[in-house]
Tab-separated table of C-alpha atoms in Angstrom:
chain	number	residue	atom	x	y	z
I	1	MET	CA	199.331	112.470	145.831
I	2	LYS	CA	198.067	112.929	142.295
I	3	LYS	CA	195.055	110.790	143.140
I	4	LEU	CA	194.293	113.010	146.160
I	5	ILE	CA	194.547	116.143	144.020
I	6	ARG	CA	192.214	114.589	141.432
I	7	ILE	CA	189.688	113.697	144.132
I	8	ALA	CA	189.928	117.178	145.632
I	9	SER	CA	189.261	118.718	142.186
I	10	ILE	CA	186.212	116.521	141.661
I	11	VAL	CA	184.867	117.450	145.101
I	12	ALA	CA	185.441	121.142	144.359
I	13	LEU	CA	183.554	120.864	141.068
I	14	LEU	CA	180.696	119.061	142.785
I	15	LEU	CA	180.534	121.754	145.452
I	16	LEU	CA	180.463	124.465	142.792
I	17	GLY	CA	177.668	122.603	141.004
I	18	LEU	CA	175.645	122.321	144.191
I	19	ALA	CA	176.218	125.992	144.946
I	20	GLY	CA	174.956	126.833	141.464
I	21	CYS	CA	171.792	124.812	142.082
I	22	GLY	CA	171.048	126.837	145.187
I	23	ARG	CA	171.676	130.182	143.508
I	24	PRO	CA	168.450	132.223	143.083
I	25	THR	CA	167.185	132.597	139.504
I	26	LEU	CA	164.714	134.981	137.922
I	27	SER	CA	163.890	135.458	134.265
I	28	VAL	CA	161.022	136.873	132.201
I	29	LYS	CA	159.892	135.942	128.698
I	30	SER	CA	159.669	139.553	127.521
I	31	HIS	CA	160.991	142.880	128.792
I	32	GLN	CA	158.560	144.904	126.655
I	33	LEU	CA	154.816	144.157	126.709
I	34	LYS	CA	151.669	145.650	125.258
I	35	PRO	CA	148.407	145.100	127.190
I	36	ASP	CA	145.970	142.685	125.583
I	37	GLY	CA	142.341	143.040	126.652
I	38	LEU	CA	142.266	144.431	130.181
I	39	ALA	CA	145.850	143.746	131.212
I	40	ALA	CA	149.374	142.698	130.341
I	41	ILE	CA	150.607	139.288	131.524
I	42	ILE	CA	154.234	139.047	132.621
I	43	LYS	CA	155.386	135.420	132.446
I	44	GLY	CA	158.660	134.083	133.772
I	45	GLN	CA	160.572	131.537	135.836
I	46	SER	CA	162.189	131.608	139.273
I	47	SER	CA	163.740	129.081	141.629
I	48	HIS	CA	162.087	130.887	144.562
I	49	LYS	CA	158.666	130.064	145.948
I	50	GLN	CA	157.753	133.738	145.715
I	51	ILE	CA	158.835	136.770	143.756
I	52	SER	CA	158.222	140.414	144.645
I	53	TYR	CA	157.457	143.245	142.253
I	54	ARG	CA	156.822	146.990	142.194
I	55	ILE	CA	154.868	148.986	139.615
I	56	ASN	CA	156.234	152.512	139.006
I	57	ASN	CA	158.018	152.520	142.382
I	58	GLY	CA	154.785	151.687	144.187
I	59	SER	CA	154.385	149.398	147.177
I	60	ALA	CA	155.922	145.930	146.939
I	61	LYS	CA	153.642	143.025	146.053
I	62	THR	CA	154.307	139.291	145.957
I	63	GLU	CA	153.404	136.453	143.611
I	64	SER	CA	153.841	132.727	144.240
I	65	THR	CA	155.570	130.506	141.703
I	66	ASN	CA	154.153	127.210	140.505
I	67	ASN	CA	156.706	124.570	139.568
I	68	GLY	CA	159.204	127.350	138.971
I	69	SER	CA	156.921	129.508	136.817
I	70	PHE	CA	154.823	132.612	137.485
I	71	ALA	CA	152.400	134.909	135.672
I	72	LEU	CA	151.723	138.481	136.824
I	73	THR	CA	148.548	140.298	135.752
I	74	ILE	CA	149.255	144.019	135.346
I	75	PRO	CA	146.053	146.055	134.715
I	76	ALA	CA	146.411	148.384	131.725
I	77	THR	CA	146.616	152.141	132.333
I	78	THR	CA	146.637	155.288	130.191
I	79	GLN	CA	150.340	155.730	131.010
I	80	SER	CA	153.268	153.375	130.420
I	81	GLN	CA	154.313	151.315	133.441
I	82	ARG	CA	157.678	150.106	134.723
I	83	VAL	CA	157.525	146.822	136.618
I	84	VAL	CA	160.588	145.737	138.612
I	85	LEU	CA	160.622	142.079	139.686
I	86	SER	CA	163.053	140.656	142.246
I	87	ALA	CA	163.899	137.336	143.877
I	88	GLY	CA	166.898	136.660	146.118
I	89	GLY	CA	168.716	139.774	145.007
I	90	VAL	CA	168.188	139.169	141.274
I	91	LYS	CA	166.110	141.812	139.444
I	92	GLN	CA	164.319	142.036	136.117
I	93	THR	CA	162.558	145.081	134.621
I	94	VAL	CA	159.569	144.940	132.295
I	95	LYS	CA	158.000	147.916	130.519
I	96	VAL	CA	154.245	147.790	129.916
I	97	GLY	CA	152.841	150.064	127.206
I	98	LYS	CA	149.973	152.498	127.718
I	99	VAL	CA	146.443	152.184	126.295
I	100	ASN	CA	143.734	154.611	125.204
I	101	SER	CA	140.673	155.398	127.285
I	102	LEU	CA	137.277	154.216	126.011
I	103	THR	CA	135.360	156.800	128.024
I	104	THR	CA	135.069	158.042	131.586
I	105	TYR	CA	133.247	155.845	134.079
I	106	PRO	CA	130.571	158.459	134.951
I	107	LYS	CA	129.667	158.770	131.237
I	108	LEU	CA	129.579	154.996	130.789
I	109	GLN	CA	127.485	154.473	133.916
I	110	ARG	CA	124.976	157.158	132.967
I	111	ALA	CA	124.574	156.087	129.322
I	112	TYR	CA	124.386	152.352	130.075
I	113	ASN	CA	121.944	152.657	132.963
I	114	GLN	CA	119.609	155.069	131.174
I	115	ALA	CA	119.387	152.781	128.148
I	116	THR	CA	118.942	149.659	130.291
I	117	ILE	CA	116.108	151.244	132.284
I	118	ALA	CA	114.463	152.469	129.067
I	119	THR	CA	114.341	148.914	127.689
I	120	ALA	CA	112.345	147.843	130.751
I	121	LEU	CA	109.596	150.400	130.025
I	122	SER	CA	106.396	149.384	128.257
I	123	LYS	CA	106.003	150.588	124.659
I	124	ALA	CA	103.412	153.130	125.787
I	125	ASP	CA	105.728	154.521	128.445
I	126	GLN	CA	108.611	154.592	125.977
I	127	LYS	CA	106.473	156.747	123.660
I	128	ARG	CA	105.512	159.051	126.531
I	129	ALA	CA	109.143	159.405	127.586
I	130	ALA	CA	110.267	160.146	124.020
I	131	ALA	CA	107.463	162.674	123.502
I	132	LEU	CA	108.235	164.320	126.845
I	133	GLN	CA	111.887	164.668	125.931
I	134	THR	CA	111.023	166.181	122.531
I	135	GLN	CA	108.552	168.617	124.092
I	136	GLY	CA	111.005	169.552	126.826
I	137	THR	CA	113.750	170.290	124.287
I	138	LYS	CA	111.334	172.396	122.220
I	139	LEU	CA	110.171	174.384	125.266
I	140	LYS	CA	113.746	175.139	126.319
I	141	ARG	CA	114.598	176.296	122.805
I	142	GLU	CA	111.542	178.563	122.664
I	143	GLN	CA	112.264	179.896	126.150
I	144	VAL	CA	115.808	180.868	125.109
I	145	ALA	CA	114.426	182.586	121.975
I	146	ILE	CA	111.949	184.587	124.083
I	147	GLN	CA	114.666	185.635	126.525
I	148	GLN	CA	116.890	186.809	123.686
I	149	ALA	CA	114.042	188.729	122.010
I	150	VAL	CA	113.117	190.401	125.315
I	151	ALA	CA	116.742	191.411	125.945
I	152	VAL	CA	116.978	193.049	122.495
I	153	ALA	CA	113.610	194.829	122.907
I	154	ARG	CA	114.606	196.213	126.316
I	155	LYS	CA	117.805	197.688	124.885
I	156	LYS	CA	115.814	199.348	122.090
I	157	LEU	CA	113.284	200.659	124.582
I	158	ALA	CA	116.063	202.077	126.727
I	159	LYS	CA	117.331	203.999	123.693
I	160	GLY	CA	113.875	205.489	123.114
I	161	ASP	CA	112.562	203.071	120.500
I	162	THR	CA	108.907	202.821	121.625
I	163	SER	CA	108.120	200.216	118.930
I	164	ALA	CA	109.947	197.702	121.142
I	165	ALA	CA	107.045	197.847	123.614
I	166	ALA	CA	104.894	195.836	121.185
I	167	THR	CA	107.649	193.241	120.949
I	168	LEU	CA	107.768	192.921	124.735
I	169	GLN	CA	103.995	192.401	124.878
I	170	ALA	CA	104.143	189.733	122.173
I	171	GLN	CA	106.974	187.902	123.946
I	172	ALA	CA	105.051	188.108	127.251
I	173	LYS	CA	102.105	186.293	125.609
I	174	LYS	CA	104.444	183.626	124.249
I	175	ALA	CA	105.977	183.188	127.710
I	176	ALA	CA	102.510	182.739	129.245
I	177	ALA	CA	101.633	180.129	126.619
I	178	LEU	CA	104.882	178.264	127.334
I	179	LYS	CA	104.082	178.287	131.039
I	180	GLN	CA	100.711	176.648	130.324
I	181	GLN	CA	102.387	173.991	128.196
I	182	ALA	CA	104.894	173.298	130.954
I	183	THR	CA	102.067	172.898	133.465
I	184	ALA	CA	100.266	170.484	131.145
I	185	MET	CA	103.484	168.455	130.781
I	186	LYS	CA	103.817	167.949	134.533
I	187	GLN	CA	101.186	165.217	134.635
I	188	THR	CA	102.911	163.312	131.834
I	189	GLN	CA	106.235	163.849	133.561
I	190	GLN	CA	104.914	162.356	136.781
I	191	MET	CA	103.618	159.323	134.892
I	192	VAL	CA	106.967	158.825	133.162
I	193	GLU	CA	108.909	159.226	136.414
I	194	ALA	CA	106.730	156.608	138.109
I	195	ALA	CA	107.212	154.235	135.173
I	196	MET	CA	110.980	154.834	135.194
I	197	LYS	CA	111.137	154.082	138.913
I	198	ASP	CA	109.284	150.811	138.380
I	199	ALA	CA	111.495	149.892	135.409
I	200	LYS	CA	114.631	150.645	137.418
I	201	SER	CA	113.579	148.217	140.135
I	202	LYS	CA	113.046	145.485	137.529
I	203	VAL	CA	116.585	145.763	136.156
I	204	ALA	CA	118.378	146.748	139.376
I	205	ASN	CA	120.779	143.768	139.166
I	206	GLN	CA	121.783	144.767	135.614
I	207	LEU	CA	122.728	148.380	136.356
I	208	LEU	CA	126.278	149.660	136.749
I	209	PRO	CA	127.128	150.898	140.264
I	210	THR	CA	127.340	154.645	140.888
I	211	LYS	CA	131.004	154.466	141.867
I	212	SER	CA	133.810	152.262	140.612
I	213	LYS	CA	137.330	151.568	141.878
I	214	ASP	CA	140.588	151.439	139.918
I	215	GLY	CA	141.827	148.119	138.575
I	216	ILE	CA	140.051	145.072	137.170
I	217	HIS	CA	136.738	144.098	138.779
I	218	ASN	CA	133.209	142.952	137.965
I	219	LEU	CA	130.494	145.584	137.594
I	220	VAL	CA	127.533	143.331	136.805
I	221	THR	CA	127.095	139.621	137.432
I	222	THR	CA	123.935	137.821	136.306
I	223	LYS	CA	123.261	134.305	135.068
I	224	ASP	CA	123.338	135.592	131.476
I	225	VAL	CA	126.351	137.903	131.457
I	226	THR	CA	129.204	139.283	133.544
I	227	ILE	CA	130.520	142.769	132.781
I	228	ARG	CA	134.116	143.219	133.894
I	229	MET	CA	135.998	146.507	133.643
I	230	ASN	CA	139.473	147.930	134.073
I	231	GLN	CA	139.592	151.502	135.374
I	232	ASP	CA	142.476	153.957	135.689
I	233	ARG	CA	141.608	157.135	137.596
I	234	GLN	CA	138.010	157.281	136.317
I	235	GLN	CA	139.145	156.378	132.789
I	236	VAL	CA	137.696	153.148	131.411
I	237	THR	CA	140.634	151.436	129.694
I	238	GLY	CA	138.897	148.172	128.828
I	239	ILE	CA	135.707	146.176	129.250
I	240	ALA	CA	135.128	142.437	129.071
I	241	MET	CA	131.817	140.624	128.735
I	242	LEU	CA	131.749	137.002	129.896
I	243	VAL	CA	128.825	134.940	128.652
I	244	PRO	CA	128.157	131.276	129.517
I	245	VAL	CA	128.051	129.149	126.377
I	246	ALA	CA	124.821	127.650	127.759
I	247	ALA	CA	123.219	131.105	127.656
I	248	MET	CA	123.964	131.423	123.941
I	249	LYS	CA	121.989	128.238	123.282
I	250	ASP	CA	118.858	129.571	125.022
I	251	LYS	CA	116.760	132.111	123.073
I	252	VAL	CA	115.688	134.191	126.070
I	253	ARG	CA	119.140	134.258	127.672
I	254	ALA	CA	120.819	134.959	124.327
I	255	LYS	CA	118.420	137.866	123.810
I	256	ASN	CA	119.338	139.273	127.242
I	257	PHE	CA	123.026	139.070	126.363
I	258	GLY	CA	122.442	140.692	122.968
I	259	LEU	CA	120.595	143.575	124.603
I	260	SER	CA	123.362	144.169	127.170
I	261	PHE	CA	126.009	143.932	124.471
I	262	SER	CA	124.230	146.434	122.213
I	263	ILE	CA	123.713	148.930	125.040
I	264	LEU	CA	127.341	148.607	126.129
I	265	ALA	CA	128.635	149.051	122.564
I	266	ASN	CA	126.512	152.168	122.057
I	267	SER	CA	127.602	153.530	125.448
I	268	VAL	CA	131.272	153.607	124.347
I	269	GLY	CA	130.464	155.210	120.989
I	270	ALA	CA	130.391	152.167	118.703
I	271	ASP	CA	127.722	151.211	116.154
I	272	ALA	CA	126.074	148.357	118.038
I	273	LYS	CA	123.933	147.217	115.104
I	274	GLN	CA	126.893	146.754	112.768
I	275	ILE	CA	129.122	145.200	115.407
I	276	MET	CA	126.374	142.716	116.311
I	277	LYS	CA	126.144	141.614	112.665
I	278	ASP	CA	129.919	141.190	112.426
I	279	PHE	CA	129.967	139.444	115.789
I	280	GLN	CA	127.323	136.910	114.681
I	281	LYS	CA	129.301	136.081	111.545
I	282	GLN	CA	132.462	135.545	113.551
I	283	ALA	CA	130.678	133.527	116.245
I	284	LYS	CA	129.371	131.079	113.637
I	285	SER	CA	132.817	130.541	112.147
I	286	LYS	CA	134.615	130.084	115.511
I	287	LYS	CA	132.723	127.892	117.944
I	288	THR	CA	135.262	125.979	120.002
I	289	THR	CA	138.672	127.669	119.706
I	290	LYS	CA	140.250	128.980	122.886
I	291	THR	CA	142.214	131.698	121.085
I	292	THR	CA	140.890	135.190	120.502
I	293	THR	CA	139.709	136.033	116.999
I	294	LYS	CA	140.506	138.948	114.719
I	295	ALA	CA	139.319	142.260	116.182
I	296	LEU	CA	136.159	143.942	114.924
I	297	HIS	CA	136.203	147.742	114.639
I	298	SER	CA	133.586	150.485	114.959
I	299	ASN	CA	134.185	154.228	115.390
I	300	GLY	CA	137.649	153.657	116.830
I	301	VAL	CA	136.505	150.968	119.277
I	302	ASP	CA	137.908	147.421	119.031
I	303	PHE	CA	135.961	144.259	119.816
I	304	ARG	CA	137.767	140.946	120.165
I	305	ILE	CA	136.080	137.592	120.766
I	306	GLY	CA	137.569	134.637	122.644
I	307	TYR	CA	136.151	131.230	123.476
I	308	SER	CA	136.588	128.386	125.916
I	309	THR	CA	134.476	125.275	126.296
I	310	THR	CA	132.261	127.018	128.862
I	311	THR	CA	132.496	130.771	128.265
I	312	LEU	CA	132.375	133.363	125.502
I	313	TYR	CA	134.647	136.385	126.094
I	314	ILE	CA	134.234	139.771	124.399
I	315	TYR	CA	136.963	142.339	124.997
I	316	ILE	CA	136.234	146.004	124.257
I	317	THR	CA	139.210	148.361	123.979
I	318	LYS	CA	140.367	151.396	122.023
């Protein structure tokens, strides 16, 4: 009888052990994360083939596990996020911190594209464009001054101050002269516009698209550089530049990357010249590591460099 009881106990323990093996599991490495680069990565383990998760009570999404492990990529946003993971009735909650916006996408797109197109102009056309801009600014300033002087003279004239008539005549002559200057500028303007149109066609594959969607996606993909961005409701929360290591070993391709990098840095308010110098120093000291290096800073913008055997990564955040 005792032997039967002992056997029954062993069987019961075995059954409990087997039941425990079949019980769903879900765990995460950290319940509090700060985005790094463009996103936060939630890592964990589960006995299920798939886990489901919701971000801020949004629609449910799924992620497959690999040998019991998973990694969720949660794009960074300007507000903190609450991610609830579940598998077989077991739940885990992870809080993802917020990040600062670099700029708005329309501002980035306009600044980057204008500078990129300008670099494709000939030196002569660059001079014409610069001169046209200077002249245009001067004409607008003088036009405003004339309008203000005329408004003051008209008030004086209305009050019976006849001396204001001379002022009105003088301002009328200035206005006529400005009109002649504006007419003379039209020919130069047409030449610059034609040159800009031609330059735009040459660098069409390097320009940022007019519209951009939320989340992480590529904006530009060429053989020399890929520009990847994370967007949150028109706010640019992070940018990544991916450069083939092979491109860095070729003078022409390296120059193309350097130009894109400088324009992008300037477009988010950083000092591209200084960052490029710091970047070159860091690149020489870290050639093969796969870990990201210490961040470089310029005007509140952070630049972090990472490497693999095939690709150079530059993350731009704030």
